[in-house]
Tab-separated table of C-alpha atoms in Angstrom:
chain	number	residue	atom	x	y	z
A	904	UNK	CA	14.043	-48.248	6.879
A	905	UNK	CA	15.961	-50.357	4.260
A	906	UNK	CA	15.581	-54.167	2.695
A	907	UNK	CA	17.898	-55.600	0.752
A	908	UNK	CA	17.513	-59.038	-1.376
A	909	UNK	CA	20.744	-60.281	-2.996
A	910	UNK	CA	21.362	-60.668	-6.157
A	911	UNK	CA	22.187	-64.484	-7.612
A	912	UNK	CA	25.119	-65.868	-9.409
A	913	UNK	CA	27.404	-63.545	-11.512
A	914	UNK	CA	26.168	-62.962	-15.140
A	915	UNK	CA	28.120	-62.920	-18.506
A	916	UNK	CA	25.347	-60.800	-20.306
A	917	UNK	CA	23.012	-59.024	-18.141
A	918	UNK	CA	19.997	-55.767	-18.082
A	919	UNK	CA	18.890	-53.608	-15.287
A	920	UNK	CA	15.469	-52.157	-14.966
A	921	UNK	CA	14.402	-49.959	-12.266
A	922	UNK	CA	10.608	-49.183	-11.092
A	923	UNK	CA	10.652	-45.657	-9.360
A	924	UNK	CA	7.988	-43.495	-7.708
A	925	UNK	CA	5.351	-41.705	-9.007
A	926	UNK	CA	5.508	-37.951	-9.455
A	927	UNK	CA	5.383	-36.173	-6.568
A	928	UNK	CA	3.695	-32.761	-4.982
A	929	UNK	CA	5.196	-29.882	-4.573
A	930	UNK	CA	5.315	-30.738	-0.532
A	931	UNK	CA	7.659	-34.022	-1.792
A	932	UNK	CA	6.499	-37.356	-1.346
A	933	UNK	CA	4.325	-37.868	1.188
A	934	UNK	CA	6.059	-38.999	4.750
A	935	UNK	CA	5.458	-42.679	5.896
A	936	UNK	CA	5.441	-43.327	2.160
A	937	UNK	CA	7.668	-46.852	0.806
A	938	UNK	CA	9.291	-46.490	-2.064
A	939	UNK	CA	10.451	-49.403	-3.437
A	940	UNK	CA	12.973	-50.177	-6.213
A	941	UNK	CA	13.369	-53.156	-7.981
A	942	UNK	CA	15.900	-54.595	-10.635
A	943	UNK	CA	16.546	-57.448	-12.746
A	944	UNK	CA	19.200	-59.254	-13.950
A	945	UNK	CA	19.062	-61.609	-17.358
A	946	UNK	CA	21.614	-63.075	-19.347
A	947	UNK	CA	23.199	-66.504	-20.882
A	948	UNK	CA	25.076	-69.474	-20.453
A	949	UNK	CA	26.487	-70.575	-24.096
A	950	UNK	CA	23.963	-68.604	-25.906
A	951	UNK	CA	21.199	-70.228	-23.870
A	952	UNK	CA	18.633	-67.581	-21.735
A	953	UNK	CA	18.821	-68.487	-18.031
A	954	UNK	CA	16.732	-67.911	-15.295
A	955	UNK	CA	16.810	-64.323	-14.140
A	956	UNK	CA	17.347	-62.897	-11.102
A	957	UNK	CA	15.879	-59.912	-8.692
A	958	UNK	CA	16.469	-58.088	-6.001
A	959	UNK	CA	14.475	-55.306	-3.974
A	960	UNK	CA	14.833	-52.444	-1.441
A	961	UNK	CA	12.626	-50.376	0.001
A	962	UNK	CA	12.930	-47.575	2.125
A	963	UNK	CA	10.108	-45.071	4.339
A	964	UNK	CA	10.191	-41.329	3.385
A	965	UNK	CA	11.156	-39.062	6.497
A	966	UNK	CA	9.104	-35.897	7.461
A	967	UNK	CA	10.315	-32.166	6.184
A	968	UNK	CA	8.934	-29.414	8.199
A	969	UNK	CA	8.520	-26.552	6.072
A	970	UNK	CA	6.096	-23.828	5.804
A	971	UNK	CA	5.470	-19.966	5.540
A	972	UNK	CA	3.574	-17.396	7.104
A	973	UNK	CA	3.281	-14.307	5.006
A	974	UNK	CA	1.365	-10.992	4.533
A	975	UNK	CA	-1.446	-11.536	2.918
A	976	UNK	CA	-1.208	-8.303	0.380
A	977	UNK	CA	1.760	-5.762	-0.067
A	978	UNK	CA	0.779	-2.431	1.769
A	979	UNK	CA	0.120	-1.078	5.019
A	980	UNK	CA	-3.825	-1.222	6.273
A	981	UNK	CA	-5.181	2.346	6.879
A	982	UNK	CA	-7.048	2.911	9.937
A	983	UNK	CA	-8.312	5.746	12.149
A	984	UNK	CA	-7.859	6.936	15.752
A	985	UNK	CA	-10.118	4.658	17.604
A	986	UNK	CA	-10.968	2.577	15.203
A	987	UNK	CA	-11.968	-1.012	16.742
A	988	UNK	CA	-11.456	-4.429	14.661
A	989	UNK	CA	-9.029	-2.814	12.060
A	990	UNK	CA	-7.872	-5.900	10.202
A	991	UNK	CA	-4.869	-7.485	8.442
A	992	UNK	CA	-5.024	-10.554	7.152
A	993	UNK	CA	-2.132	-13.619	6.563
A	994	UNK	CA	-1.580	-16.465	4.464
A	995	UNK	CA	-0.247	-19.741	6.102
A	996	UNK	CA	1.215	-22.209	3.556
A	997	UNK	CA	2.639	-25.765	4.550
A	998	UNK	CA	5.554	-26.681	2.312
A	999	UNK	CA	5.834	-29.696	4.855
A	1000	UNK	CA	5.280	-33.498	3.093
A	1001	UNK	CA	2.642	-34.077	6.089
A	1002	UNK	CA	-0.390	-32.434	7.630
A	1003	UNK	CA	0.293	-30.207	10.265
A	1004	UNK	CA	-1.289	-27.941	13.013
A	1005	UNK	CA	0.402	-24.709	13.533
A	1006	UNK	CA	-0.272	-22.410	17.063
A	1007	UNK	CA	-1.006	-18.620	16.102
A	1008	UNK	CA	0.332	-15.987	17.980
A	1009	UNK	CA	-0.391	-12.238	17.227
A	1010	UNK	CA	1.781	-9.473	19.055
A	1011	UNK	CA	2.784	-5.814	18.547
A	1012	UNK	CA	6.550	-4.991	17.067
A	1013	UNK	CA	8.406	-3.418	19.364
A	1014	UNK	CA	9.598	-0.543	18.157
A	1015	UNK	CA	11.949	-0.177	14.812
A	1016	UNK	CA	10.826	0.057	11.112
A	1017	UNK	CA	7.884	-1.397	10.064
A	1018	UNK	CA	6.724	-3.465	7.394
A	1019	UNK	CA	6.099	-1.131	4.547
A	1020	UNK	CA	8.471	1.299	6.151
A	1021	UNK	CA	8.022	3.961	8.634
A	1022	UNK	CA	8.558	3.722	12.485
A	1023	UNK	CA	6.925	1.563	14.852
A	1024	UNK	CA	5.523	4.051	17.657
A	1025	UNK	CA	2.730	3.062	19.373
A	1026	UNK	CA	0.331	-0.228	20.394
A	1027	UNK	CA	-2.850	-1.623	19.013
A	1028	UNK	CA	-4.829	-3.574	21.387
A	1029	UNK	CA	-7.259	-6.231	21.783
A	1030	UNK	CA	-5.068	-8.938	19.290
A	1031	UNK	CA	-7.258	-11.680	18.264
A	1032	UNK	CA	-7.229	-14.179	15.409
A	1033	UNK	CA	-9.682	-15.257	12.844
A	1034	UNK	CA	-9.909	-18.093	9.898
A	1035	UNK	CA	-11.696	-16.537	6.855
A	1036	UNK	CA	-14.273	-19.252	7.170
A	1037	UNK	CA	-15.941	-19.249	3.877
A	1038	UNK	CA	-12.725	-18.247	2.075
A	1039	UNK	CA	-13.788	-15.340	-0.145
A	1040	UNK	CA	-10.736	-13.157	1.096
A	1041	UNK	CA	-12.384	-10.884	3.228
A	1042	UNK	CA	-13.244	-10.868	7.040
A	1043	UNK	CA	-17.152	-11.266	7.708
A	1044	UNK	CA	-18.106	-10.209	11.355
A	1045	UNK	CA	-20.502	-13.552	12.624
A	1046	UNK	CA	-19.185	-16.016	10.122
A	1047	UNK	CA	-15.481	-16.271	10.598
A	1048	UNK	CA	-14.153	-18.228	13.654
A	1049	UNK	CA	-12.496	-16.890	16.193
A	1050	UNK	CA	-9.085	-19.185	16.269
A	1051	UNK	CA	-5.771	-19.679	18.089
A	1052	UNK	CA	-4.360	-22.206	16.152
A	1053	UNK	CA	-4.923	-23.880	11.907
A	1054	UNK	CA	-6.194	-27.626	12.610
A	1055	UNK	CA	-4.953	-29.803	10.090
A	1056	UNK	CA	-3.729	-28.131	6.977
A	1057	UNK	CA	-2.782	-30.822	4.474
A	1058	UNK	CA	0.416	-30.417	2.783
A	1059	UNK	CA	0.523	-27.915	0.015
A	1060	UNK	CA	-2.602	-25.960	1.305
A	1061	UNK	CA	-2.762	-22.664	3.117
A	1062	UNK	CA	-4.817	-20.946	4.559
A	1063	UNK	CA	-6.037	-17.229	5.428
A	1064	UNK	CA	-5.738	-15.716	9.178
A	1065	UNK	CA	-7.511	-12.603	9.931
A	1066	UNK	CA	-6.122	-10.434	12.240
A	1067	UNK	CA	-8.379	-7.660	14.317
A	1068	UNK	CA	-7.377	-5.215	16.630
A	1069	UNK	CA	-8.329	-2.189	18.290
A	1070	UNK	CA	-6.449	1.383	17.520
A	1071	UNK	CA	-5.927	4.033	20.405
A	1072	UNK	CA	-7.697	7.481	20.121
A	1073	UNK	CA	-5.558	10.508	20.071
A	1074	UNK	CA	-3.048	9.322	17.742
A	1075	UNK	CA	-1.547	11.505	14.525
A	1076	UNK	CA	-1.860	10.697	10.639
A	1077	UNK	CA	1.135	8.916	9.229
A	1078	UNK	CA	2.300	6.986	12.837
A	1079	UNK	CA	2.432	3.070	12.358
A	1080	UNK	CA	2.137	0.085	14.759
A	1081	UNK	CA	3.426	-3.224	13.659
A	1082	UNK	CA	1.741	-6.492	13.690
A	1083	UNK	CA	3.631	-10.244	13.846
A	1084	UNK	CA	1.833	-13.287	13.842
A	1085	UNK	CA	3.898	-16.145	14.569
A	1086	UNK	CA	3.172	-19.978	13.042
A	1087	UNK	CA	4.607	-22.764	15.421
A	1088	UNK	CA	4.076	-26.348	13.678
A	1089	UNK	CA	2.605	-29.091	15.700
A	1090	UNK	CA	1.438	-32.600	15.450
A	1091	UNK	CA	-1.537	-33.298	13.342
A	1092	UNK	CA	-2.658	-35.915	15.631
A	1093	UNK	CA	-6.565	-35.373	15.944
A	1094	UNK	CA	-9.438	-33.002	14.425
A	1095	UNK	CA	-10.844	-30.187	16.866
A	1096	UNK	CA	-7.747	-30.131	19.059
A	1097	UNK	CA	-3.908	-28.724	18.983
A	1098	UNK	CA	-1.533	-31.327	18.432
A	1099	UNK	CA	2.115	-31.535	20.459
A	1100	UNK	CA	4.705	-28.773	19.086
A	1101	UNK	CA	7.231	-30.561	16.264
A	1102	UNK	CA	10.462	-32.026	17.013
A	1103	UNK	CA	12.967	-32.400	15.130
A	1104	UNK	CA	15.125	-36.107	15.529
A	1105	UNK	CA	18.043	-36.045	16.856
A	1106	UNK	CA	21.157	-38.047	15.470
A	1107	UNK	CA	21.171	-40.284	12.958
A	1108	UNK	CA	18.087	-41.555	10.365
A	1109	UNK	CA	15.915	-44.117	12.399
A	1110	UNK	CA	13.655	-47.295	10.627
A	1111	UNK	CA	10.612	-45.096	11.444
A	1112	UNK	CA	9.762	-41.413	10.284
A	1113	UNK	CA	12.329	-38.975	11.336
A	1114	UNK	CA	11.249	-35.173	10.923
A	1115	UNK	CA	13.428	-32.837	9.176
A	1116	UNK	CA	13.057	-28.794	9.998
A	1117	UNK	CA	13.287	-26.683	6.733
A	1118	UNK	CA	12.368	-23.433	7.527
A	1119	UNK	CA	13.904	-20.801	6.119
A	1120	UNK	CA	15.672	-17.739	7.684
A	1121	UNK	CA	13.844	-15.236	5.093
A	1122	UNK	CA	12.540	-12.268	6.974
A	1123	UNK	CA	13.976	-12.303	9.996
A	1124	UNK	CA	13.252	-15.633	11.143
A	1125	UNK	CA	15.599	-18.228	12.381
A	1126	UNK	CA	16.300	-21.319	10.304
A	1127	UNK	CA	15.481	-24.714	10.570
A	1128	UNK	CA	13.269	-24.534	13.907
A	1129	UNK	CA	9.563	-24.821	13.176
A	1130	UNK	CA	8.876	-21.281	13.531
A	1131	UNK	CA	7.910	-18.681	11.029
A	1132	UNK	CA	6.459	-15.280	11.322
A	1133	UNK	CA	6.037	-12.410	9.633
A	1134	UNK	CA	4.791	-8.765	9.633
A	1135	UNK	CA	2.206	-5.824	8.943
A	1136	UNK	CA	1.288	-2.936	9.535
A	1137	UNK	CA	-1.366	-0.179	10.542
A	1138	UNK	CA	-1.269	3.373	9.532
A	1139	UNK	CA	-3.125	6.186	10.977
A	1140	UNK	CA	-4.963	8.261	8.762
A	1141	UNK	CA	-6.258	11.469	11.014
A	1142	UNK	CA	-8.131	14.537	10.935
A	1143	UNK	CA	-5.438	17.312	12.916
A	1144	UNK	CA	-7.898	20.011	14.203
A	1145	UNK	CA	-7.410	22.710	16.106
A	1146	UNK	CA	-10.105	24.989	17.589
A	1147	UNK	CA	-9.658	29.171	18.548
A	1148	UNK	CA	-12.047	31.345	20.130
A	1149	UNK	CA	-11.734	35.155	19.594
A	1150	UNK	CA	-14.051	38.036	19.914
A	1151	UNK	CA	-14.874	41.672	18.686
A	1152	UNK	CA	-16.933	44.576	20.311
A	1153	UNK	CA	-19.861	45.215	17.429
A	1154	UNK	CA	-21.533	48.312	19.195
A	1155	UNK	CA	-22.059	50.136	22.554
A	1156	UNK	CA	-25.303	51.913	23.870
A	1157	UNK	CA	-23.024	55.323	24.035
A	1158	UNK	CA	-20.421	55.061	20.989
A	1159	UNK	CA	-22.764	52.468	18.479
A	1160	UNK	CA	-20.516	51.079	15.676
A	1161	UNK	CA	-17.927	53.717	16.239
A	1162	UNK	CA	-14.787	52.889	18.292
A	1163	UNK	CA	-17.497	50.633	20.520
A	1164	UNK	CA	-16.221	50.072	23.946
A	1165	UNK	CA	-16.887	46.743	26.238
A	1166	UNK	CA	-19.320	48.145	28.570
A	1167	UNK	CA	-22.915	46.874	29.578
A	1168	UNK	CA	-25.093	46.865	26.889
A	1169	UNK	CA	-22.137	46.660	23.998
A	1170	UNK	CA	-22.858	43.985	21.658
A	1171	UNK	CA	-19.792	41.148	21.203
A	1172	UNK	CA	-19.338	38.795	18.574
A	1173	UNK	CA	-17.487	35.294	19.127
A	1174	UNK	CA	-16.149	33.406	16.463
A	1175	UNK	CA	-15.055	29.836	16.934
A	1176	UNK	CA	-13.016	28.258	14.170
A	1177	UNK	CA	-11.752	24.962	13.705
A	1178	UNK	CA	-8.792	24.242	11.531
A	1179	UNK	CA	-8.103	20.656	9.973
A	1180	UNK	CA	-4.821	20.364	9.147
A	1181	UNK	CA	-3.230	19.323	5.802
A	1182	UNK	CA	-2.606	16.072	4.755
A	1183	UNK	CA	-5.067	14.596	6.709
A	1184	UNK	CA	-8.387	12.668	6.872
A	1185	UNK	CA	-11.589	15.284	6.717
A	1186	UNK	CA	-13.716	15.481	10.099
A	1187	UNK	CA	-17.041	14.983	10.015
A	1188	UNK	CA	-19.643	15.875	12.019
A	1189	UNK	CA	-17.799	18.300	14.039
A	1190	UNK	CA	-20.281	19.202	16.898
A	1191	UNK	CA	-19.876	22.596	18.531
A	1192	UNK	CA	-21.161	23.467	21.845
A	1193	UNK	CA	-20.231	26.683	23.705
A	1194	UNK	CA	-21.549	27.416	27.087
A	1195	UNK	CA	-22.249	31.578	27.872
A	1196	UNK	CA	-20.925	33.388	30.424
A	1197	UNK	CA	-23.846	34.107	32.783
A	1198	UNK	CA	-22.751	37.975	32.430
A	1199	UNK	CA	-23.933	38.059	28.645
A	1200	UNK	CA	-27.227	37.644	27.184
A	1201	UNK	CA	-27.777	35.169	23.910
A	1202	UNK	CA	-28.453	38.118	20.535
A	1203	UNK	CA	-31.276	35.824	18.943
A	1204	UNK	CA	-31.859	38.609	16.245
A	1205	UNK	CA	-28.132	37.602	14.834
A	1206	UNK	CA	-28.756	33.488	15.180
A	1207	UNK	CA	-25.656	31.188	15.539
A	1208	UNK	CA	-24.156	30.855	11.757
A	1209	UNK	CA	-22.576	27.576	11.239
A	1210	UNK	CA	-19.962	26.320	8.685
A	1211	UNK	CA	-18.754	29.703	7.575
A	1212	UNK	CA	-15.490	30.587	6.193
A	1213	UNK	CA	-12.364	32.683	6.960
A	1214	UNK	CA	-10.294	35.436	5.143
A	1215	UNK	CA	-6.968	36.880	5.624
A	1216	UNK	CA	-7.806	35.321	9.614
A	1217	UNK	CA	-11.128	37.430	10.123
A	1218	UNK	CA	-14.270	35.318	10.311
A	1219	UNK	CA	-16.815	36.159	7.319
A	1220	UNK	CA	-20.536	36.105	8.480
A	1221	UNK	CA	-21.407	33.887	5.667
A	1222	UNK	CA	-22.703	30.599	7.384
A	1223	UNK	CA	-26.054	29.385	7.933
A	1224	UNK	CA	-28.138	30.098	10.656
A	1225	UNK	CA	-28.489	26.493	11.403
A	1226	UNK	CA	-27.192	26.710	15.298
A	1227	UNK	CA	-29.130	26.494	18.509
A	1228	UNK	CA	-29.372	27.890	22.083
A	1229	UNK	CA	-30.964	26.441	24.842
A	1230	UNK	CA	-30.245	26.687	28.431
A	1231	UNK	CA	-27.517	29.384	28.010
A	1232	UNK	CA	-25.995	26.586	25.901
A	1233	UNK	CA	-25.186	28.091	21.972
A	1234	UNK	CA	-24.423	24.463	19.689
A	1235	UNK	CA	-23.859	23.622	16.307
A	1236	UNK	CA	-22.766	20.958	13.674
A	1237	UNK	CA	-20.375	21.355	10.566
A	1238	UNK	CA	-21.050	18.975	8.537
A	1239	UNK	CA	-16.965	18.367	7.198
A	1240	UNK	CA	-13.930	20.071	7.134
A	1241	UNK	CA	-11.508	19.010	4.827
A	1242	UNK	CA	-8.097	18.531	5.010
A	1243	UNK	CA	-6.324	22.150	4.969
A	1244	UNK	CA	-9.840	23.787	5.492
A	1245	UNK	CA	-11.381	25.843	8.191
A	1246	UNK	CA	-14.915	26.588	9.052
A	1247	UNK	CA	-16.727	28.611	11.563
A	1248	UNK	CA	-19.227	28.989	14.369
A	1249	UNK	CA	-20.900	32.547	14.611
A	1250	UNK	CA	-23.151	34.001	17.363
A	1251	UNK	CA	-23.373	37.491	19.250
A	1252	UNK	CA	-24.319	38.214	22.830
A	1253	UNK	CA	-24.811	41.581	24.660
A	1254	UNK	CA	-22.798	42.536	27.900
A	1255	UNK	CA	-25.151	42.439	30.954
């Protein structure tokens, strides 16, 4: 809106001064803000100082839309098959010369290269959004509030969104799934509640406060239409094991250790490795349980030797007799196999 005041009669000698607004933010002036200019006008009549003269105008400063919603760090988040509440976390800015609201949405990519490169190939699940209540930077389970939208972010502040999700089992190290969360602006009308989306006015500049869209198109968004977004990503970081099963005749009641034979009474040893391939996360914990045929009888003079080792593909009698049988049942534990490692499960039974 504009006000004019006229200026008097026309001066032979005359000075402007001008009054203009304070310094402003790095948002702009705030919008419904006047700004008002004034000048003056002195001068003379045959060397005599006459009655000056004024005028005014004022105008209302409009409303620019702006802000940014951006990865909060610059690297992928590691997680691991089955892992629930992985999180990433986003930093919502408003560039805007007004408080604003902005609706969250959190979705998977669909498909493509992701954030810190790779290919988008499979889901997480169970999107939900949190605001890192207490600000330190980090997500805290029972003090961070579960959101959908920011309520009433003053212009030039951000703020941090958490977001959790849930990662399938059963997928491989180095696979990615993308994550966009989406910032719509709305009205900042009243605390506790989601104001009206923005919109932008249409045609020319009004008395009251027009808004102004000036979102960028950085990233892959479109310009200029209250909507910003960006990405992240999760990266699986896996254990690859594998598990074999093989067996070897020790002795037999008629030919002992020499060229033994697989007839009642012979003596058979099973080894059970498991491989963890390279590149990987180690396993841990790696629980073993093997159930006998009922044709064999458990050899409790040899034990079950766990975590023992493997040379040239033959399985070296070297781990601990830490195993159990019960029940027909023959279990045991490895503590961890490294990536590019394998370890063993040892244990003999006799032919019935």
């Amino acid at each position: 809106m504009k006000t004019y005041t006229r200026l008097g009669a026309a001066a032979s000698i005359f000075a402007v001064a001008a009054v203009t607004a304070s310094p402003a933010s790095a948002a702009g002036t705030a919008a419904g803000s006047t700004i008002t200019n004034n000048v003056s006008v002195a001068y003379q009549v045959g060397g005599v100082s006459q009655t000056g003269l004024s005028a005014s105008n004022s105008f209302t400063v409009d409303r620019k839309v702006n802000f940014t919603v951006a990865e909060d760090g610059s690297s992928t988040t590691t997680v691991s098959p089955g892992q629930l509440a992985a999180v990433t976390s986003f930093i919502v800015t408003n560039t805007s010369n007004a408080p604003l609201d902005f609706a969250l949405a959190a979705t998977n990519r669909v498909g493509g290269t992701a954030e810190h490169g790779g290919t988008d190939v499979f889901d997480v699940s169970n999107l939900r959004l949190y605001a890192d209540t207490n600000n330190n930077g980090a997500y805290d389970s029972g003090t961070d509030v579960l959101i959908t939208y920011l309520d009433q972010i003053a212009a030039d502040a951000s703020a941090r969104v958490f977001v959790l999700a849930d990662v399938p089992l059963g997928r491989s190290t180095n696979e990615v799934a993308g994550v966009r969360l989406t910032g719509t602006a709305s009205e900042a009308t009243a605390a506790g509640s989601l104001g009206a989306v923005v919109t932008q006015t249409a045609g020319a500049n009004t008395a009251g406060v027009d808004t102004v869209f000036a979102d960028t198109n950085v990233g892959g968004n479109t310009a200029r239409d209250g909507i910003h977004f960006d990405e992240d990503d999760y990266t699986i970081f896996a254990a690859a094991l594998t598990a074999t099963k093989t067996s070897r005749v020790i002795s037999d009641p008629l030919n002992g250790a020499t060229n033994p034979k697989l007839i009642p009474g012979a003596v058979v040893e099973y080894c059970i490795t498991v491989a963890n391939g390279s590149g990987g996360a180690a396993a841990a914990n790696v629980a073993i349980s093997d159930t006998l045929p009922a044709t064999t009888t458990y050899d409790a003079s040899f034990g079950v030797k766990v975590n023992g080792t493997v040379t040239s593909g033959t399985c070296n009698a070297d781990g601990a007799i830490v195993g159990a049988h019960a029940s027909g049942v023959v279990s045991g534990t490895i503590p961890s196999i490294v990536a590019g490692d394998t370890r063993t499960v040892l244990f003999r039974v006799t032919i019935n």
